[in-house]
Amino acid sequence: MTMIDITTSFCGIELPNPFILASGPPTSDGRKIIKAFENGWGGAIVKTLKPDHLEVVDVGPRFAVLKSKKGEIIGFQNIELVSTRSLDVWLEEIKEIKKYYPAHVLIGSIMADVKKGSWQDMAYKVQKAGVDAIELNFSCPHGMPEKGVGAAIGQNADLTEEITRWVKEAVDVPVIVKLTPNVTDITEIAKAALKGGADAISAINTVQCLIGIDLDTLEPLPSVDGYSTFGGYSGIAIKPIGLRAVAQIAKTVSVPILATGGVSKWEDAVEYLLVGACVVQVCTQVMLEGYGIIRSFIDGLKRFLMDKDMQSVRELIGLSLGKLKSHSELSLKSKKPYIRKQLCKSCLKCMKISHEVGCGAIKLNELDGLEIDYSHCDGCSLCAHVCPYEAISMSEAVYSL
Ligand SMILES: Cc1cc2nc3c(=O)[nH]c(=O)nc-3n(C[C@H](O)[C@H](O)[C@H](O)COP(=O)(O)O)c2cc1C
């Protein structure tokens, strides 16, 4: 296992493994970042810094969750703003962290009001404090857009290009632009960032959402003294949106991508690498489980590479991209379901669903139990997904539709 190389890099910056902390509560002060480094995280993006004149006040509660029927947190809403701490305090902490952890990667996330001087001043100061790269937060979907910043910038291609250019003029370290998924076409914004000179792209920030309504009080969640506001959705539920966005960006532009969105286990990170990311950021799962999850991420990734006979994590990057095509290019040969009798408990759920909303191909045979009438089956796979016992698989044999 020790021979497996899980180091990665972007813009000439080397990382001991592809996992870094995304900007958020786990990086909201220097003490937390150091704790993360001690646990094995190779890099961290600080909670977004802003100029002191941009007033930011957090409300409470500012989190709400969506649980699966089994009680697992699968979605997370926050209405937290950027860092409320003063810039000077942050600059001192960045200097200290880099002094004691020079080999660890520290990225300064910044946001400013839409003035050239504000962005350039923030970027210059953060660079001077010693960060390895700067991430531009053009993507926070709540609170900050009301002040004309955050996602208000990342939803506007011209502003994205212009502000990226301002920052590029002011600093020498690599500039990463963090994109919002709350746009019609994320590749247009990625292209604008690159036109402005961005060296890398982070995607995605949270997805704008309303996580729920309390049915006792009829108040939207999280309820802040009876009222709420649309927030940012993160955690497991947003991984499909993040994967789609990263894959679209990777297919459109050639630039290092730092993926973020719904990474809760090493497998999620591998998926992001396969669609073109070279670094994977994590926020919500660390909030739910603590910094120690990095160890299972590293072990899982190494074991996966070994099982696949790969020597380096870099071999994974973008491997699945070529398998994403337009719908009209997909094959018309379909797999068909088959029932593994030894797992089937004859609950008849597949048959009920098949008859109510599917093609009605599942039948009950008095002697042999459930069977599939292939003359009616169009291979949609619904029966396999609803089976509680995983007794239905899609066969390797293919049939022409
Ligand atoms: C409570 C909370 C606060 C966040 N604050 C920031 C922030 O200050 N700056 C930023 O760029 N992203 C922020 N994010 C977004 C995360 O960095 C990340 O892009 C997003 O949550 C998706 O990743 P995840 O599913 O691993 O959490 C925040 C997310 C959460 C949940």
Coordinates of C-alpha atoms and ligand atoms in Angstrom, one line a residue:
M1 CA 0.0 0.0 0.0
T2 CA 2.8 2.4 0.8
M3 CA 4.1 2.2 -2.8
I4 CA 0.8 3.7 -4.1
D5 CA 1.3 7.4 -4.9
I6 CA -1.7 9.5 -3.9
T7 CA 0.1 12.9 -4.3
T8 CA -1.5 15.4 -6.6
S9 CA -0.9 18.9 -7.8
F10 CA -2.5 21.9 -9.4
C11 CA -0.9 25.1 -10.8
G12 CA 2.5 23.8 -9.6
I13 CA 1.3 23.3 -6.0
E14 CA 2.0 19.9 -4.6
L15 CA -0.4 18.1 -2.2
P16 CA 0.3 14.9 -0.3
N17 CA -3.2 13.6 -1.1
P18 CA -6.2 15.0 -3.1
F19 CA -8.3 15.9 -0.1
I20 CA -8.4 19.5 1.2
L21 CA -10.9 21.3 3.4
A22 CA -13.3 23.6 1.6
S23 CA -13.9 27.1 2.8
G24 CA -16.5 26.9 5.7
P25 CA -16.8 26.3 9.4
P26 CA -14.0 23.7 9.5
T27 CA -11.6 26.4 8.4
S28 CA -13.1 29.3 10.3
D29 CA -10.0 30.0 12.4
G30 CA -6.3 29.1 12.6
R31 CA -6.7 26.7 15.5
K32 CA -9.1 24.6 13.5
I33 CA -6.9 24.6 10.4
I34 CA -4.0 23.4 12.5
K35 CA -6.1 20.6 14.0
A36 CA -7.1 19.6 10.4
F37 CA -3.4 19.5 9.3
E38 CA -2.5 17.4 12.4
N39 CA -5.2 14.9 11.3
G40 CA -3.7 14.5 7.8
W41 CA -5.4 17.1 5.7
G42 CA -2.8 18.3 3.2
G43 CA -4.5 21.6 2.5
A44 CA -7.2 24.0 3.5
I45 CA -9.1 26.9 2.1
V46 CA -9.8 29.5 4.8
K47 CA -13.4 30.6 5.5
T48 CA -14.0 33.5 3.1
L49 CA -12.3 36.7 4.2
K50 CA -13.8 40.1 3.5
P51 CA -12.8 43.7 4.0
D52 CA -13.6 45.1 7.5
H53 CA -15.9 47.8 6.0
L54 CA -18.2 45.1 4.5
E55 CA -20.5 44.4 7.4
V56 CA -21.5 40.8 8.1
V57 CA -23.6 39.6 11.0
D58 CA -24.6 35.9 11.3
V59 CA -28.0 34.7 12.5
G60 CA -28.9 31.7 14.6
P61 CA -29.9 29.1 14.0
R62 CA -28.4 29.1 10.6
F63 CA -28.3 25.4 9.8
A64 CA -31.1 22.9 9.0
V65 CA -30.9 19.3 7.7
L66 CA -32.8 16.9 5.5
K67 CA -32.8 13.3 6.8
S68 CA -33.4 10.0 4.9
K69 CA -36.3 7.8 6.3
K70 CA -33.6 5.9 8.2
G71 CA -32.4 9.1 9.9
E72 CA -29.2 9.8 8.1
I73 CA -28.4 13.4 7.3
I74 CA -28.4 13.5 3.5
G75 CA -28.8 17.3 2.9
F76 CA -27.7 20.3 4.8
Q77 CA -28.9 23.9 4.5
N78 CA -26.9 26.9 5.8
I79 CA -27.6 30.6 5.8
E80 CA -24.2 31.4 7.2
L81 CA -22.3 34.4 5.8
V82 CA -18.6 34.8 5.2
S83 CA -16.1 35.1 8.0
T84 CA -17.1 37.7 10.6
R85 CA -13.6 38.0 12.0
S86 CA -11.4 41.0 11.3
L87 CA -9.0 40.9 8.4
D88 CA -5.9 41.7 10.5
V89 CA -6.6 38.9 12.9
W90 CA -6.8 36.5 9.9
L91 CA -3.6 37.8 8.3
E92 CA -1.7 37.2 11.5
E93 CA -3.1 33.6 11.7
I94 CA -2.3 32.9 8.1
K95 CA 1.3 34.0 8.8
E96 CA 1.5 31.8 11.9
I97 CA 0.1 28.7 10.1
K98 CA 2.5 29.1 7.2
K99 CA 5.4 29.5 9.6
Y100 CA 4.7 26.3 11.4
Y101 CA 3.2 24.3 8.5
P102 CA 5.2 25.5 5.5
A103 CA 4.6 22.3 3.5
H104 CA 0.9 22.3 3.9
V105 CA -1.2 24.2 1.3
L106 CA -3.2 27.2 2.6
I107 CA -5.5 28.9 0.2
G108 CA -7.0 32.3 1.0
S109 CA -10.7 32.6 0.0
I110 CA -11.7 36.2 -0.5
M111 CA -14.7 38.3 -1.2
A112 CA -15.0 42.1 -1.5
D113 CA -17.4 44.8 -2.7
V114 CA -17.4 45.3 -6.4
K115 CA -14.6 47.9 -6.5
K116 CA -11.2 47.2 -8.1
G117 CA -9.4 48.7 -5.1
S118 CA -11.2 46.5 -2.6
W119 CA -10.5 43.2 -4.5
Q120 CA -6.9 44.1 -5.2
D121 CA -6.3 45.2 -1.6
M122 CA -7.7 42.0 -0.2
A123 CA -5.9 39.8 -2.6
Y124 CA -2.5 41.6 -2.1
K125 CA -2.8 41.5 1.7
V126 CA -3.7 37.8 1.7
Q127 CA -0.9 36.9 -0.6
K128 CA 1.6 38.9 1.5
A129 CA 0.5 37.0 4.6
G130 CA 1.8 33.8 2.8
V131 CA -1.1 31.9 1.2
D132 CA -0.2 29.5 -1.6
A133 CA -3.2 30.5 -3.8
I134 CA -6.2 32.7 -3.7
E135 CA -9.8 31.5 -4.2
L136 CA -12.4 34.1 -5.3
N137 CA -15.8 33.4 -3.7
F138 CA -18.1 34.4 -6.6
S139 CA -20.6 31.8 -5.4
C140 CA -22.2 32.2 -1.9
P141 CA -26.0 32.0 -2.7
H142 CA -27.4 33.6 0.4
G143 CA -27.1 37.0 2.1
M144 CA -24.0 38.1 0.2
P145 CA -25.9 38.5 -3.2
E146 CA -28.2 41.0 -1.4
K147 CA -25.1 43.1 -1.1
G148 CA -24.2 42.6 -4.8
V149 CA -21.4 40.0 -4.1
G150 CA -21.1 36.2 -3.8
A151 CA -23.3 34.5 -6.4
A152 CA -24.4 37.9 -7.7
I153 CA -20.9 38.0 -9.3
G154 CA -20.8 34.3 -10.4
Q155 CA -24.1 34.6 -12.1
N156 CA -22.7 37.4 -14.3
A157 CA -20.1 36.4 -16.9
D158 CA -18.8 39.9 -17.4
L159 CA -18.3 40.6 -13.7
T160 CA -16.7 37.2 -13.3
E161 CA -14.2 38.0 -16.0
E162 CA -13.5 41.6 -14.9
I163 CA -13.0 40.8 -11.2
T164 CA -10.8 37.9 -11.9
R165 CA -8.7 40.2 -14.1
W166 CA -8.4 42.8 -11.3
V167 CA -7.2 40.1 -8.9
K168 CA -4.7 38.6 -11.4
E169 CA -3.2 42.1 -11.8
A170 CA -2.6 42.4 -8.1
V171 CA -1.0 39.0 -7.2
D172 CA 1.4 36.4 -8.4
V173 CA 0.0 33.3 -6.7
P174 CA -2.4 31.2 -8.6
V175 CA -6.0 32.5 -8.6
I176 CA -8.9 30.0 -8.4
V177 CA -12.4 31.1 -9.2
K178 CA -15.1 29.3 -7.2
L179 CA -18.3 28.9 -9.2
T180 CA -22.0 28.7 -8.3
P181 CA -24.2 25.9 -9.6
N182 CA -27.1 28.4 -9.5
V183 CA -26.8 29.4 -13.2
T184 CA -28.2 28.1 -16.5
D185 CA -24.8 27.1 -17.9
I186 CA -21.8 26.8 -15.6
T187 CA -19.4 26.4 -18.5
E188 CA -20.1 30.0 -19.7
I189 CA -19.0 31.3 -16.3
A190 CA -16.0 29.0 -16.3
K191 CA -15.0 30.4 -19.7
A192 CA -15.4 34.0 -18.5
A193 CA -13.2 33.2 -15.4
L194 CA -10.5 31.9 -17.7
K195 CA -10.8 34.9 -20.0
G196 CA -10.1 37.0 -16.9
G197 CA -7.0 34.9 -16.3
A198 CA -8.1 32.3 -13.7
D199 CA -5.5 29.6 -13.1
A200 CA -8.0 27.1 -11.8
I201 CA -11.7 26.5 -11.1
S202 CA -13.4 25.4 -7.9
A203 CA -16.9 23.9 -8.3
I204 CA -19.4 23.9 -6.8
N205 CA -20.5 26.1 -4.0
T206 CA -23.8 25.4 -2.4
V207 CA -27.1 25.0 -4.3
Q208 CA -29.7 27.6 -3.5
C209 CA -32.5 25.9 -1.6
L210 CA -35.4 25.9 0.9
I211 CA -34.9 22.8 2.9
G212 CA -38.3 22.5 4.5
I213 CA -41.2 24.0 6.4
D214 CA -42.0 23.1 10.1
L215 CA -45.5 21.7 9.9
D216 CA -46.2 22.6 13.5
T217 CA -45.4 26.3 13.3
L218 CA -45.7 26.6 9.5
E219 CA -42.3 28.4 9.6
P220 CA -39.7 27.9 6.9
L221 CA -36.4 26.3 8.1
P222 CA -34.1 27.3 9.6
S223 CA -36.5 29.5 11.5
V224 CA -34.9 32.6 12.8
D225 CA -37.4 34.1 15.2
G226 CA -40.3 32.9 12.9
Y227 CA -38.8 33.8 9.5
S228 CA -36.2 32.3 7.2
T229 CA -34.5 33.0 3.8
F230 CA -33.4 30.8 0.9
G231 CA -30.1 29.1 1.8
G232 CA -27.2 27.0 0.4
Y233 CA -27.7 23.3 0.1
S234 CA -24.7 21.0 0.7
G235 CA -23.8 17.4 1.7
I236 CA -24.5 14.0 0.2
A237 CA -27.6 15.2 -1.8
I238 CA -25.7 17.7 -4.0
K239 CA -23.0 15.3 -5.2
P240 CA -24.9 14.5 -8.5
I241 CA -25.1 18.3 -9.2
G242 CA -21.4 18.8 -8.4
L243 CA -20.4 15.8 -10.5
R244 CA -22.4 17.1 -13.5
A245 CA -20.9 20.6 -13.1
V246 CA -17.3 19.4 -12.8
A247 CA -17.7 17.0 -15.8
Q248 CA -19.2 19.8 -17.9
I249 CA -16.4 22.2 -17.0
A250 CA -13.7 19.5 -17.6
K251 CA -15.2 18.7 -21.0
T252 CA -15.3 22.4 -22.0
V253 CA -12.1 24.0 -20.7
S254 CA -8.6 22.7 -20.0
V255 CA -7.9 23.9 -16.4
P256 CA -7.2 22.3 -13.0
I257 CA -10.5 21.7 -11.2
L258 CA -10.9 21.6 -7.5
A259 CA -14.1 19.7 -7.0
T260 CA -16.5 20.3 -4.0
G261 CA -20.0 19.2 -3.3
G262 CA -21.3 16.2 -1.3
V263 CA -18.1 14.3 -0.7
S264 CA -18.9 12.1 2.3
K265 CA -16.7 9.1 1.6
W266 CA -13.6 8.2 -0.5
E267 CA -15.7 6.8 -3.3
D268 CA -17.3 10.2 -3.9
A269 CA -13.8 11.7 -4.3
V270 CA -12.8 9.0 -6.7
E271 CA -15.9 9.9 -8.8
Y272 CA -14.9 13.5 -8.9
L273 CA -11.3 12.6 -10.0
L274 CA -12.7 10.4 -12.7
V275 CA -14.6 13.3 -14.2
G276 CA -11.6 15.5 -14.3
A277 CA -10.9 17.0 -10.8
C278 CA -7.4 16.9 -9.5
V279 CA -8.2 18.0 -6.0
V280 CA -11.3 17.3 -3.9
Q281 CA -12.6 19.6 -1.2
V282 CA -14.8 18.6 1.7
C283 CA -16.9 20.8 4.1
T284 CA -20.2 19.4 5.3
Q285 CA -19.1 15.8 6.1
V286 CA -16.3 17.3 8.2
M287 CA -18.9 19.4 10.1
L288 CA -20.9 16.2 10.7
E289 CA -18.0 13.8 11.6
G290 CA -14.9 15.8 12.4
Y291 CA -11.4 16.0 10.8
G292 CA -10.6 12.3 11.4
I293 CA -12.5 11.2 8.3
I294 CA -9.4 12.0 6.3
R295 CA -7.9 8.7 7.4
S296 CA -10.7 6.5 5.9
F297 CA -10.5 8.7 2.7
I298 CA -6.8 8.0 2.3
D299 CA -7.0 4.3 3.1
G300 CA -10.0 3.8 0.8
L301 CA -8.3 5.6 -2.0
K302 CA -5.1 3.6 -1.7
R303 CA -7.0 0.3 -1.6
F304 CA -9.0 1.3 -4.7
L305 CA -5.9 2.2 -6.7
M306 CA -4.3 -1.1 -5.6
D307 CA -7.4 -3.1 -6.6
K308 CA -7.3 -1.4 -10.0
D309 CA -3.6 -2.0 -10.5
M310 CA -2.8 1.7 -10.6
Q311 CA 0.3 3.2 -9.1
S312 CA -0.8 6.8 -8.9
V313 CA -3.9 8.8 -8.2
R314 CA -3.1 10.9 -11.2
E315 CA -3.9 8.0 -13.5
L316 CA -7.6 8.4 -12.4
I317 CA -8.0 12.0 -13.4
G318 CA -10.6 12.4 -16.2
L319 CA -10.7 8.6 -17.0
S320 CA -14.5 8.6 -17.2
L321 CA -15.0 11.8 -19.1
G322 CA -14.9 10.1 -22.6
K323 CA -17.8 8.0 -21.5
L324 CA -20.1 11.0 -21.2
K325 CA -21.9 11.5 -24.5
S326 CA -25.0 13.2 -25.8
H327 CA -28.3 11.2 -25.3
S328 CA -28.6 10.6 -29.1
E329 CA -25.2 8.9 -29.2
L330 CA -26.2 6.3 -26.6
S331 CA -26.6 2.7 -27.6
L332 CA -30.1 1.2 -28.2
K333 CA -29.0 -2.1 -26.9
S334 CA -30.5 -2.6 -23.4
K335 CA -29.7 -4.8 -20.5
K336 CA -32.6 -6.7 -19.0
P337 CA -33.4 -7.5 -15.3
Y338 CA -33.2 -10.9 -13.8
I339 CA -34.4 -12.1 -10.5
R340 CA -31.9 -13.8 -8.2
K341 CA -34.2 -16.3 -6.6
Q342 CA -32.0 -17.0 -3.6
L343 CA -32.3 -13.3 -2.5
C344 CA -36.0 -12.8 -3.4
K345 CA -38.3 -12.8 -0.4
S346 CA -41.5 -12.7 -2.6
C347 CA -42.6 -9.4 -1.1
L348 CA -44.0 -8.6 -4.5
K349 CA -43.0 -4.9 -4.4
C350 CA -41.4 -5.1 -7.9
M351 CA -44.5 -6.7 -9.3
K352 CA -46.8 -4.0 -7.8
I353 CA -44.6 -1.2 -9.1
S354 CA -44.1 -2.8 -12.5
H355 CA -47.9 -3.1 -12.9
E356 CA -48.8 0.3 -11.5
V357 CA -46.1 2.5 -13.2
G358 CA -43.8 0.3 -15.2
C359 CA -44.3 -1.9 -18.2
G360 CA -46.0 -4.7 -16.3
A361 CA -43.4 -7.3 -17.2
I362 CA -43.1 -9.0 -13.7
K363 CA -45.6 -11.8 -13.1
L364 CA -46.2 -14.3 -10.3
N365 CA -45.9 -17.9 -11.4
E366 CA -47.7 -20.3 -9.0
L367 CA -44.9 -22.8 -9.2
D368 CA -41.7 -20.8 -9.6
G369 CA -42.5 -17.5 -7.9
L370 CA -41.7 -14.2 -9.6
E371 CA -40.6 -14.2 -13.3
I372 CA -40.1 -11.6 -16.0
D373 CA -42.0 -11.6 -19.2
Y374 CA -39.2 -10.2 -21.5
S375 CA -41.6 -9.6 -24.4
H376 CA -43.1 -6.7 -22.2
C377 CA -39.8 -5.5 -20.5
D378 CA -38.1 -2.5 -22.0
G379 CA -35.1 -2.6 -19.6
C380 CA -35.8 0.6 -17.7
S381 CA -34.4 -0.9 -14.5
L382 CA -37.1 0.5 -12.1
C383 CA -37.9 -3.0 -10.6
A384 CA -34.2 -3.4 -9.7
H385 CA -34.1 -0.1 -7.9
V386 CA -37.3 -0.6 -5.8
C387 CA -36.4 -4.2 -4.7
P388 CA -35.6 -3.9 -0.9
Y389 CA -33.4 -7.0 -1.0
E390 CA -31.3 -6.2 -4.1
A391 CA -32.6 -9.4 -5.6
I392 CA -33.0 -7.9 -9.1
S393 CA -29.9 -7.2 -11.2
M394 CA -29.6 -5.9 -14.7
S395 CA -28.0 -8.7 -16.8
E396 CA -24.8 -8.4 -18.8
A397 CA -26.6 -9.9 -21.8
V398 CA -27.8 -7.1 -24.1
Y399 CA -30.9 -7.0 -26.2
S400 CA -31.7 -4.7 -29.1
L401 CA -34.7 -2.4 -28.4
Ligands
LIG1 C1 -22.0 26.2 6.9 C2 -21.3 26.5 5.6 C3 -20.5 27.6 5.4 C4 -19.8 27.8 4.2 N1 -19.1 28.9 4.0 C5 -18.4 29.1 2.9 C6 -17.6 30.3 2.7 O1 -17.4 31.1 3.6 N2 -17.0 30.4 1.5 C7 -17.1 29.5 0.5 O2 -16.5 29.7 -0.6 N3 -17.9 28.4 0.7 C8 -18.5 28.2 1.8 N4 -19.3 27.1 2.0 C9 -19.4 26.1 0.8 C10 -18.5 25.0 0.9 O3 -17.1 25.4 0.8 C11 -18.7 24.0 -0.2 O4 -18.4 24.6 -1.4 C12 -20.1 23.4 -0.2 O5 -20.6 23.3 1.1 C13 -20.2 22.1 -0.9 O6 -19.4 21.1 -0.4 P1 -19.9 20.1 0.8 O7 -21.1 19.3 0.3 O8 -18.7 19.2 1.0 O9 -20.2 20.9 2.0 C14 -20.0 26.9 3.2 C15 -20.7 25.7 3.4 C16 -21.3 25.5 4.6 C17 -22.1 24.2 4.8

